[in-house]
PDB file of C-alpha atoms in Angstrom:
ATOM      1  CA  MET P 614      10.242 -51.481 -28.435  1.00  0.00           C
ATOM      2  CA  ALA P 615      11.760 -49.652 -31.357  1.00  0.00           C
ATOM      3  CA  GLY P 616      14.299 -47.104 -30.296  1.00  0.00           C
ATOM      4  CA  TYR P 617      15.420 -48.964 -27.192  1.00  0.00           C
ATOM      5  CA  SER P 618      18.636 -50.894 -26.861  1.00  0.00           C
ATOM      6  CA  THR P 619      20.795 -52.285 -24.101  1.00  0.00           C
ATOM      7  CA  GLY P 620      24.037 -54.049 -23.533  1.00  0.00           C
ATOM      8  CA  HIS P 621      26.101 -55.626 -20.809  1.00  0.00           C
ATOM      9  CA  PRO P 622      27.325 -52.318 -19.295  1.00  0.00           C
ATOM     10  CA  GLU P 623      23.822 -50.856 -19.165  1.00  0.00           C
ATOM     11  CA  LEU P 624      22.448 -53.943 -17.437  1.00  0.00           C
ATOM     12  CA  VAL P 625      25.281 -54.004 -14.883  1.00  0.00           C
ATOM     13  CA  ASN P 626      24.914 -50.279 -14.203  1.00  0.00           C
ATOM     14  CA  GLY P 627      21.148 -50.647 -13.923  1.00  0.00           C
ATOM     15  CA  ALA P 628      21.554 -53.375 -11.313  1.00  0.00           C
ATOM     16  CA  LYS P 629      24.022 -51.212  -9.366  1.00  0.00           C
ATOM     17  CA  ASP P 630      21.610 -48.273  -9.515  1.00  0.00           C
ATOM     18  CA  ILE P 631      18.802 -50.438  -8.148  1.00  0.00           C
ATOM     19  CA  VAL P 632      20.996 -51.647  -5.268  1.00  0.00           C
ATOM     20  CA  SER P 633      22.002 -48.055  -4.508  1.00  0.00           C
ATOM     21  CA  THR P 634      18.389 -46.895  -4.644  1.00  0.00           C
ATOM     22  CA  ASN P 635      17.367 -49.749  -2.368  1.00  0.00           C
ATOM     23  CA  GLU P 636      20.027 -48.747   0.162  1.00  0.00           C
ATOM     24  CA  SER P 637      18.817 -45.137   0.115  1.00  0.00           C
ATOM     25  CA  VAL P 638      15.164 -46.132   0.435  1.00  0.00           C
ATOM     26  CA  GLN P 639      15.910 -48.535   3.283  1.00  0.00           C
ATOM     27  CA  ALA P 640      17.879 -45.814   5.113  1.00  0.00           C
ATOM     28  CA  VAL P 641      14.969 -43.377   4.805  1.00  0.00           C
ATOM     29  CA  LEU P 642      12.442 -46.022   5.849  1.00  0.00           C
ATOM     30  CA  GLY P 643      14.661 -46.947   8.806  1.00  0.00           C
ATOM     31  CA  GLN P 644      14.867 -43.327   9.936  1.00  0.00           C
ATOM     32  CA  LEU P 645      11.126 -42.919   9.526  1.00  0.00           C
ATOM     33  CA  GLY P 646      10.474 -46.129  11.445  1.00  0.00           C
ATOM     34  CA  ASN P 647      12.763 -45.024  14.283  1.00  0.00           C
ATOM     35  CA  THR P 648      11.073 -41.625  14.461  1.00  0.00           C
ATOM     36  CA  ILE P 649       7.616 -43.157  14.482  1.00  0.00           C
ATOM     37  CA  ASP P 650       8.661 -45.783  17.046  1.00  0.00           C
ATOM     38  CA  GLY P 651       9.492 -42.890  19.359  1.00  0.00           C
ATOM     39  CA  LEU P 652       5.806 -42.003  19.343  1.00  0.00           C
ATOM     40  CA  SER P 653       4.661 -45.439  20.488  1.00  0.00           C
ATOM     41  CA  SER P 654       4.632 -44.401  24.149  1.00  0.00           C
ATOM     42  CA  VAL P 655       1.932 -41.803  23.425  1.00  0.00           C
ATOM     43  CA  TRP P 656      -0.560 -44.446  22.386  1.00  0.00           C
ATOM     44  CA  ALA P 657      -2.614 -46.429  24.901  1.00  0.00           C
ATOM     45  CA  GLY P 658      -5.247 -49.142  24.792  1.00  0.00           C
ATOM     46  CA  GLY P 659      -6.838 -49.926  21.453  1.00  0.00           C
ATOM     47  CA  ALA P 660      -4.955 -47.093  19.781  1.00  0.00           C
ATOM     48  CA  ALA P 661      -1.657 -48.640  20.906  1.00  0.00           C
ATOM     49  CA  VAL P 662      -2.686 -52.008  19.480  1.00  0.00           C
ATOM     50  CA  ALA P 663      -3.669 -50.379  16.180  1.00  0.00           C
ATOM     51  CA  PHE P 664      -0.420 -48.385  16.142  1.00  0.00           C
ATOM     52  CA  ASN P 665       1.661 -51.516  16.731  1.00  0.00           C
ATOM     53  CA  LYS P 666      -0.168 -53.359  13.945  1.00  0.00           C
ATOM     54  CA  LEU P 667       0.429 -50.434  11.620  1.00  0.00           C
ATOM     55  CA  MET P 668       4.144 -50.401  12.469  1.00  0.00           C
ATOM     56  CA  GLU P 669       4.334 -54.165  11.912  1.00  0.00           C
ATOM     57  CA  ARG P 670       2.722 -53.689   8.493  1.00  0.00           C
ATOM     58  CA  PHE P 671       5.148 -50.837   7.754  1.00  0.00           C
ATOM     59  CA  ARG P 672       8.138 -53.089   8.502  1.00  0.00           C
ATOM     60  CA  GLU P 673       6.703 -55.990   6.486  1.00  0.00           C
ATOM     61  CA  ASP P 674       6.090 -53.711   3.505  1.00  0.00           C
ATOM     62  CA  ALA P 675       9.600 -52.245   3.799  1.00  0.00           C
ATOM     63  CA  ASP P 676      11.008 -55.785   3.806  1.00  0.00           C
ATOM     64  CA  LYS P 677       8.914 -56.712   0.751  1.00  0.00           C
ATOM     65  CA  LEU P 678      10.133 -53.616  -1.079  1.00  0.00           C
ATOM     66  CA  GLN P 679      13.740 -54.422  -0.241  1.00  0.00           C
ATOM     67  CA  LYS P 680      13.339 -58.008  -1.425  1.00  0.00           C
ATOM     68  CA  ALA P 681      11.649 -56.925  -4.661  1.00  0.00           C
ATOM     69  CA  LEU P 682      14.386 -54.413  -5.468  1.00  0.00           C
ATOM     70  CA  MET P 683      17.150 -56.899  -4.685  1.00  0.00           C
ATOM     71  CA  ASP P 684      15.425 -59.568  -6.787  1.00  0.00           C
ATOM     72  CA  ILE P 685      15.262 -57.145  -9.720  1.00  0.00           C
ATOM     73  CA  ALA P 686      18.948 -56.256  -9.296  1.00  0.00           C
ATOM     74  CA  THR P 687      19.903 -59.940  -9.157  1.00  0.00           C
ATOM     75  CA  GLN P 688      17.869 -60.686 -12.278  1.00  0.00           C
ATOM     76  CA  MET P 689      19.529 -57.793 -14.098  1.00  0.00           C
ATOM     77  CA  ASP P 690      22.980 -59.068 -13.073  1.00  0.00           C
ATOM     78  CA  ASP P 691      22.053 -62.551 -14.285  1.00  0.00           C
ATOM     79  CA  THR P 692      20.755 -61.118 -17.559  1.00  0.00           C
ATOM     80  CA  ALA P 693      23.979 -59.116 -17.978  1.00  0.00           C
ATOM     81  CA  ALA P 694      26.064 -62.262 -17.509  1.00  0.00           C
ATOM     82  CA  THR P 695      23.927 -64.187 -20.015  1.00  0.00           C
ATOM     83  CA  TYR P 696      24.081 -61.277 -22.460  1.00  0.00           C
ATOM     84  CA  LEU P 697      27.877 -61.134 -22.230  1.00  0.00           C
ATOM     85  CA  GLN P 698      28.185 -64.902 -22.670  1.00  0.00           C
ATOM     86  CA  GLN P 699      25.956 -64.845 -25.749  1.00  0.00           C
ATOM     87  CA  GLU P 700      27.881 -61.912 -27.225  1.00  0.00           C
ATOM     88  CA  GLU P 701      31.148 -63.806 -26.755  1.00  0.00           C
ATOM     89  CA  GLU P 702      29.683 -66.967 -28.284  1.00  0.00           C
ATOM     90  CA  GLN P 703      28.380 -65.037 -31.288  1.00  0.00           C
ATOM     91  CA  ALA P 704      31.732 -63.291 -31.776  1.00  0.00           C
ATOM     92  CA  ALA P 705      33.519 -66.650 -31.656  1.00  0.00           C
ATOM     93  CA  GLU P 706      31.056 -68.133 -34.141  1.00  0.00           C
ATOM     94  CA  MET P 707      31.486 -65.184 -36.518  1.00  0.00           C
ATOM     95  CA  SER P 708      35.257 -65.547 -36.249  1.00  0.00           C
ATOM     96  CA  ASN P 709      34.921 -69.257 -37.001  1.00  0.00           C
ATOM     97  CA  ILE P 710      32.781 -68.541 -40.079  1.00  0.00           C
ATOM     98  CA  THR P 711      35.202 -65.860 -41.266  1.00  0.00           C
ATOM     99  CA  ASN P 712      38.133 -68.254 -40.874  1.00  0.00           C
ATOM    100  CA  ARG P 713      36.285 -70.942 -42.847  1.00  0.00           C
ATOM    101  CA  LEU P 714      35.604 -68.490 -45.656  1.00  0.00           C
ATOM    102  CA  GLY P 715      39.271 -67.569 -45.715  1.00  0.00           C
ATOM    103  CA  SER P 716      38.791 -63.852 -45.250  1.00  0.00           C
TER     104      SER P 716
END
């Protein structure tokens, strides 16, 4: 992965971007679902059953997408916190070494 780098701010901003994207996607999917639900009265018999199953699948998939995006955002936040903690520990250790060397 030469050429790539990251830090605490990038991880935090990435997590925020994912949450924002998730909110936008869920809003669009909600609007689409509401529009499509308005068509449910046109279907009858076997077509209505198939339509309802399709809409159930649509909602389940939308929920899975939302969960996946939120899980990624949470993991990025956790990674950012760990990254910051490790940076602080390394800075403290370097300061300790510098103090021991008398510089």
